[in-house]
Each structure stands twice: as C-alpha cells, then as structure tokens.
C-alpha cells in the first residue's frame, strides 16, 4: 500500500487515506478486500505481493462502480458483487503470473465468474497486455467472450478506448 508521503513525493497533490476520508465531494468510496493470488500463492509469496484492496464508488444519481483491484476471484469479490450490486465492474484481468505459482490477478475464467455472479453489471476487463507477466491477451479474452456469449456485458477495451455510462 502506498502511503501518503510516498504518493506526495511522486507528485500527487491531493492525497487522502481511504480509511480516514471515505469519500470525495458527493462520491462515497468503500474499501473492499481482495487477494493477490490463491491461498497457496499467498503462502509462498504474500510478503512480496502485499496487501491489496478494491474500491466501490457510489454517488446519488450515478451508477455504482466496483474497481476490484489486483485480486483473483474469491469469496470477498463475490460478497461485494452481492452486497453493493455495482452496475459497472472493472477487473484487472490479465492473468498475471509468477512462475511456479497460481495467477495473481483474474483471468478469463474469473471474468466469466464475475459475469455470472453479477448479471446486473457491465464488466470491463483491464490490465491486459500491460505488464510482462500478464499472459492473457485481448485477442484471447475477446475469443473467450464470444465463445461463451458474454459480449452483451463484458467489454475488453483497446488501448486508449473510453466508455461513458
């Protein structure tokens, strides 16, 4: 977790601790749990991978957005989907891996799990082709989305592509 001082030194002018200030103007930010890999991966490399979190953004009159963060599919993610019922879910879905260990972020099967668990949400798969240990390509995920008929609610943005909801 980046602390306030470190973030400020990197040029960020308005740095707030989510635990201390759970919102900004009319937007409420709710920290959620996540897990940067399976239980076995966390046992082997948890000290290196560190703690992760997601955030639910909500504001009156706006769609609720869930940014899952660097997590794999687990009961925490499932609980957020059920309780917050976000209309938009952003997943780090590049299937990033550490050799010899399980994936440390979601892959295509996890995207489908989120799709199935949140039939009310549009799912945006990000974090693809962004780091050298992310092995899932956009082409592969798009083929999976088509094969499993998920295209009505799963978006795989190209570099620079934006969405408005």
PDB file of C-alpha atoms in Angstrom:
ATOM      1  CA  UNK A   1       0.000   0.000   0.000  1.00  0.00           C
ATOM      2  CA  UNK A   2       1.400   3.395  -0.934  1.00  0.00           C
ATOM      3  CA  UNK A   3       1.440   5.758   1.994  1.00  0.00           C
ATOM      4  CA  UNK A   4       0.553   9.427   1.817  1.00  0.00           C
ATOM      5  CA  UNK A   5       4.158  10.636   1.993  1.00  0.00           C
ATOM      6  CA  UNK A   6       5.322   8.344  -0.798  1.00  0.00           C
ATOM      7  CA  UNK A   7       2.398   9.348  -3.038  1.00  0.00           C
ATOM      8  CA  UNK A   8       3.045  13.038  -2.354  1.00  0.00           C
ATOM      9  CA  UNK A   9       6.706  12.591  -3.300  1.00  0.00           C
ATOM     10  CA  UNK A  10       5.540  11.132  -6.616  1.00  0.00           C
ATOM     11  CA  UNK A  11       3.743  14.374  -7.447  1.00  0.00           C
ATOM     12  CA  UNK A  12       0.204  13.710  -6.235  1.00  0.00           C
ATOM     13  CA  UNK A  13      -1.133  16.905  -4.655  1.00  0.00           C
ATOM     14  CA  UNK A  14      -4.410  15.737  -3.085  1.00  0.00           C
ATOM     15  CA  UNK A  15      -3.600  12.531  -1.231  1.00  0.00           C
ATOM     16  CA  UNK A  16      -6.110  11.103   1.223  1.00  0.00           C
ATOM     17  CA  UNK A  17      -6.150   7.925   3.243  1.00  0.00           C
ATOM     18  CA  UNK A  18      -9.238   5.924   2.360  1.00  0.00           C
ATOM     19  CA  UNK A  19      -9.589   4.811   5.972  1.00  0.00           C
ATOM     20  CA  UNK A  20      -9.654   8.439   7.162  1.00  0.00           C
ATOM     21  CA  UNK A  21     -11.611  10.122   4.354  1.00  0.00           C
ATOM     22  CA  UNK A  22     -14.003   7.634   2.739  1.00  0.00           C
ATOM     23  CA  UNK A  23     -15.194   9.965   0.021  1.00  0.00           C
ATOM     24  CA  UNK A  24     -14.704  12.967  -2.149  1.00  0.00           C
ATOM     25  CA  UNK A  25     -17.367  15.625  -2.678  1.00  0.00           C
ATOM     26  CA  UNK A  26     -20.564  13.585  -3.273  1.00  0.00           C
ATOM     27  CA  UNK A  27     -18.786  10.279  -4.027  1.00  0.00           C
ATOM     28  CA  UNK A  28     -18.567   7.625  -1.326  1.00  0.00           C
ATOM     29  CA  UNK A  29     -15.553   5.311  -1.513  1.00  0.00           C
ATOM     30  CA  UNK A  30     -15.802   1.952   0.196  1.00  0.00           C
ATOM     31  CA  UNK A  31     -12.649  -0.145   0.570  1.00  0.00           C
ATOM     32  CA  UNK A  32     -13.108  -3.834  -0.244  1.00  0.00           C
ATOM     33  CA  UNK A  33     -10.939  -6.869   0.361  1.00  0.00           C
ATOM     34  CA  UNK A  34      -9.065  -8.798  -2.254  1.00  0.00           C
ATOM     35  CA  UNK A  35      -6.394 -11.446  -2.514  1.00  0.00           C
ATOM     36  CA  UNK A  36      -3.347 -11.172  -4.778  1.00  0.00           C
ATOM     37  CA  UNK A  37      -3.295 -14.873  -5.666  1.00  0.00           C
ATOM     38  CA  UNK A  38      -4.570 -18.175  -4.340  1.00  0.00           C
ATOM     39  CA  UNK A  39      -4.042 -19.248  -0.738  1.00  0.00           C
ATOM     40  CA  UNK A  40      -1.008 -21.276  -1.879  1.00  0.00           C
ATOM     41  CA  UNK A  41       0.441 -18.299  -3.773  1.00  0.00           C
ATOM     42  CA  UNK A  42      -0.089 -16.021  -0.777  1.00  0.00           C
ATOM     43  CA  UNK A  43       1.640 -18.557   1.493  1.00  0.00           C
ATOM     44  CA  UNK A  44       4.621 -18.681  -0.879  1.00  0.00           C
ATOM     45  CA  UNK A  45       4.872 -15.029  -1.953  1.00  0.00           C
ATOM     46  CA  UNK A  46       2.444 -12.980   0.126  1.00  0.00           C
ATOM     47  CA  UNK A  47       5.186 -10.866   1.659  1.00  0.00           C
ATOM     48  CA  UNK A  48       6.287  -9.791  -1.829  1.00  0.00           C
ATOM     49  CA  UNK A  49       2.782  -9.416  -3.277  1.00  0.00           C
ATOM     50  CA  UNK A  50       1.488  -7.403  -0.331  1.00  0.00           C
ATOM     51  CA  UNK A  51      -1.978  -6.411   0.722  1.00  0.00           C
ATOM     52  CA  UNK A  52      -4.480  -5.399  -1.942  1.00  0.00           C
ATOM     53  CA  UNK A  53      -7.871  -3.809  -1.959  1.00  0.00           C
ATOM     54  CA  UNK A  54     -10.653  -2.779  -4.259  1.00  0.00           C
ATOM     55  CA  UNK A  55     -12.940   0.224  -4.056  1.00  0.00           C
ATOM     56  CA  UNK A  56     -16.672   0.689  -4.580  1.00  0.00           C
ATOM     57  CA  UNK A  57     -17.535   4.186  -5.845  1.00  0.00           C
ATOM     58  CA  UNK A  58     -21.103   5.343  -5.250  1.00  0.00           C
ATOM     59  CA  UNK A  59     -22.928   8.640  -5.628  1.00  0.00           C
ATOM     60  CA  UNK A  60     -26.584   9.534  -5.640  1.00  0.00           C
ATOM     61  CA  UNK A  61     -27.976   9.512  -9.168  1.00  0.00           C
ATOM     62  CA  UNK A  62     -24.932   7.690 -10.598  1.00  0.00           C
ATOM     63  CA  UNK A  63     -24.175   4.078 -11.374  1.00  0.00           C
ATOM     64  CA  UNK A  64     -22.195   2.265  -8.716  1.00  0.00           C
ATOM     65  CA  UNK A  65     -18.717   1.212  -9.857  1.00  0.00           C
ATOM     66  CA  UNK A  66     -16.586  -1.536  -8.344  1.00  0.00           C
ATOM     67  CA  UNK A  67     -12.856  -1.439  -9.085  1.00  0.00           C
ATOM     68  CA  UNK A  68     -11.798  -4.903  -7.923  1.00  0.00           C
ATOM     69  CA  UNK A  69      -8.035  -4.231  -7.927  1.00  0.00           C
ATOM     70  CA  UNK A  70      -5.255  -6.825  -8.025  1.00  0.00           C
ATOM     71  CA  UNK A  71      -7.285  -9.794  -6.857  1.00  0.00           C
ATOM     72  CA  UNK A  72      -8.285 -13.223  -8.004  1.00  0.00           C
ATOM     73  CA  UNK A  73     -11.877 -14.445  -7.806  1.00  0.00           C
ATOM     74  CA  UNK A  74     -12.687 -15.272  -4.186  1.00  0.00           C
ATOM     75  CA  UNK A  75     -15.462 -15.002  -1.618  1.00  0.00           C
ATOM     76  CA  UNK A  76     -14.622 -11.335  -0.935  1.00  0.00           C
ATOM     77  CA  UNK A  77     -15.254 -10.399  -4.564  1.00  0.00           C
ATOM     78  CA  UNK A  78     -18.416 -12.491  -4.621  1.00  0.00           C
ATOM     79  CA  UNK A  79     -19.676 -10.754  -1.457  1.00  0.00           C
ATOM     80  CA  UNK A  80     -19.043  -7.263  -2.862  1.00  0.00           C
ATOM     81  CA  UNK A  81     -20.954  -8.134  -6.021  1.00  0.00           C
ATOM     82  CA  UNK A  82     -23.899  -9.422  -3.978  1.00  0.00           C
ATOM     83  CA  UNK A  83     -23.993  -6.600  -1.416  1.00  0.00           C
ATOM     84  CA  UNK A  84     -23.003  -3.499  -3.412  1.00  0.00           C
ATOM     85  CA  UNK A  85     -24.683  -4.654  -6.654  1.00  0.00           C
ATOM     86  CA  UNK A  86     -22.449  -2.440  -8.810  1.00  0.00           C
ATOM     87  CA  UNK A  87     -23.671  -1.643 -12.309  1.00  0.00           C
ATOM     88  CA  UNK A  88     -20.079  -1.376 -13.548  1.00  0.00           C
ATOM     89  CA  UNK A  89     -17.222  -3.700 -12.541  1.00  0.00           C
ATOM     90  CA  UNK A  90     -13.613  -3.125 -13.571  1.00  0.00           C
ATOM     91  CA  UNK A  91     -11.343  -6.151 -13.301  1.00  0.00           C
ATOM     92  CA  UNK A  92      -7.590  -6.454 -13.548  1.00  0.00           C
ATOM     93  CA  UNK A  93      -7.936  -9.470 -15.798  1.00  0.00           C
ATOM     94  CA  UNK A  94      -4.556 -10.007 -17.461  1.00  0.00           C
ATOM     95  CA  UNK A  95      -3.977 -13.379 -15.755  1.00  0.00           C
ATOM     96  CA  UNK A  96      -0.651 -12.109 -14.370  1.00  0.00           C
ATOM     97  CA  UNK A  97       1.542 -14.920 -13.112  1.00  0.00           C
ATOM     98  CA  UNK A  98       4.671 -15.609 -11.148  1.00  0.00           C
ATOM     99  CA  UNK A  99       6.492 -18.685 -12.483  1.00  0.00           C
ATOM    100  CA  UNK A 100       5.653 -21.769 -10.441  1.00  0.00           C
ATOM    101  CA  UNK A 101       2.665 -20.164  -8.703  1.00  0.00           C
ATOM    102  CA  UNK A 102      -1.019 -19.660  -9.430  1.00  0.00           C
ATOM    103  CA  UNK A 103      -2.186 -16.448 -11.169  1.00  0.00           C
ATOM    104  CA  UNK A 104      -2.063 -13.310  -9.035  1.00  0.00           C
ATOM    105  CA  UNK A 105      -4.935 -11.469 -10.755  1.00  0.00           C
ATOM    106  CA  UNK A 106      -8.027 -12.597 -12.609  1.00  0.00           C
ATOM    107  CA  UNK A 107      -8.012 -14.447 -15.901  1.00  0.00           C
ATOM    108  CA  UNK A 108     -10.714 -15.306 -18.419  1.00  0.00           C
ATOM    109  CA  UNK A 109     -12.489 -17.886 -16.223  1.00  0.00           C
ATOM    110  CA  UNK A 110     -12.644 -15.303 -13.426  1.00  0.00           C
ATOM    111  CA  UNK A 111     -14.177 -12.778 -15.844  1.00  0.00           C
ATOM    112  CA  UNK A 112     -16.904 -15.331 -16.543  1.00  0.00           C
ATOM    113  CA  UNK A 113     -17.409 -15.938 -12.812  1.00  0.00           C
ATOM    114  CA  UNK A 114     -17.908 -12.203 -12.258  1.00  0.00           C
ATOM    115  CA  UNK A 115     -20.248 -12.030 -15.271  1.00  0.00           C
ATOM    116  CA  UNK A 116     -22.312 -14.911 -13.898  1.00  0.00           C
ATOM    117  CA  UNK A 117     -22.348 -13.595 -10.311  1.00  0.00           C
ATOM    118  CA  UNK A 118     -23.365 -10.075 -11.345  1.00  0.00           C
ATOM    119  CA  UNK A 119     -25.999 -10.345 -14.083  1.00  0.00           C
ATOM    120  CA  UNK A 120     -26.881  -6.681 -13.436  1.00  0.00           C
ATOM    121  CA  UNK A 121     -23.377  -5.367 -14.249  1.00  0.00           C
ATOM    122  CA  UNK A 122     -21.258  -4.374 -17.198  1.00  0.00           C
ATOM    123  CA  UNK A 123     -17.801  -5.910 -16.729  1.00  0.00           C
ATOM    124  CA  UNK A 124     -14.736  -4.129 -18.071  1.00  0.00           C
ATOM    125  CA  UNK A 125     -11.611  -6.271 -18.360  1.00  0.00           C
ATOM    126  CA  UNK A 126      -8.483  -4.143 -17.936  1.00  0.00           C
ATOM    127  CA  UNK A 127      -4.817  -4.749 -17.120  1.00  0.00           C
ATOM    128  CA  UNK A 128      -4.364  -6.737 -20.342  1.00  0.00           C
ATOM    129  CA  UNK A 129      -1.049  -6.660 -22.195  1.00  0.00           C
ATOM    130  CA  UNK A 130       0.156  -4.093 -19.654  1.00  0.00           C
ATOM    131  CA  UNK A 131       2.942  -5.903 -17.823  1.00  0.00           C
ATOM    132  CA  UNK A 132       5.267  -8.659 -18.960  1.00  0.00           C
ATOM    133  CA  UNK A 133       3.872 -11.254 -16.547  1.00  0.00           C
ATOM    134  CA  UNK A 134       0.250 -10.769 -17.706  1.00  0.00           C
ATOM    135  CA  UNK A 135      -0.245 -13.677 -20.082  1.00  0.00           C
ATOM    136  CA  UNK A 136      -3.859 -13.128 -21.223  1.00  0.00           C
ATOM    137  CA  UNK A 137      -4.130 -11.143 -24.458  1.00  0.00           C
ATOM    138  CA  UNK A 138      -7.072  -9.059 -25.619  1.00  0.00           C
ATOM    139  CA  UNK A 139      -7.486 -11.345 -28.625  1.00  0.00           C
ATOM    140  CA  UNK A 140      -7.657 -14.430 -26.400  1.00  0.00           C
ATOM    141  CA  UNK A 141     -10.121 -12.797 -23.997  1.00  0.00           C
ATOM    142  CA  UNK A 142     -12.277 -11.489 -26.858  1.00  0.00           C
ATOM    143  CA  UNK A 143     -12.401 -15.014 -28.339  1.00  0.00           C
ATOM    144  CA  UNK A 144     -13.405 -16.398 -24.920  1.00  0.00           C
ATOM    145  CA  UNK A 145     -16.099 -13.703 -24.541  1.00  0.00           C
ATOM    146  CA  UNK A 146     -17.502 -14.614 -27.969  1.00  0.00           C
ATOM    147  CA  UNK A 147     -17.293 -18.376 -27.340  1.00  0.00           C
ATOM    148  CA  UNK A 148     -19.205 -18.051 -24.054  1.00  0.00           C
ATOM    149  CA  UNK A 149     -21.678 -15.430 -25.344  1.00  0.00           C
ATOM    150  CA  UNK A 150     -20.610 -12.808 -22.792  1.00  0.00           C
ATOM    151  CA  UNK A 151     -20.329  -9.911 -25.244  1.00  0.00           C
ATOM    152  CA  UNK A 152     -23.554  -8.284 -24.100  1.00  0.00           C
ATOM    153  CA  UNK A 153     -21.940  -7.344 -20.774  1.00  0.00           C
ATOM    154  CA  UNK A 154     -18.170  -7.893 -20.974  1.00  0.00           C
ATOM    155  CA  UNK A 155     -16.065  -5.151 -22.541  1.00  0.00           C
ATOM    156  CA  UNK A 156     -12.404  -5.556 -23.477  1.00  0.00           C
ATOM    157  CA  UNK A 157     -11.118  -2.054 -24.244  1.00  0.00           C
ATOM    158  CA  UNK A 158      -8.351  -1.342 -26.707  1.00  0.00           C
ATOM    159  CA  UNK A 159      -5.523   0.946 -25.603  1.00  0.00           C
ATOM    160  CA  UNK A 160      -6.938   4.453 -25.279  1.00  0.00           C
ATOM    161  CA  UNK A 161     -10.556   3.361 -25.624  1.00  0.00           C
ATOM    162  CA  UNK A 162     -13.004   5.010 -23.224  1.00  0.00           C
ATOM    163  CA  UNK A 163     -16.569   4.315 -22.138  1.00  0.00           C
ATOM    164  CA  UNK A 164     -19.342   6.545 -20.819  1.00  0.00           C
ATOM    165  CA  UNK A 165     -22.137   5.162 -18.684  1.00  0.00           C
TER     166      UNK A 165
END
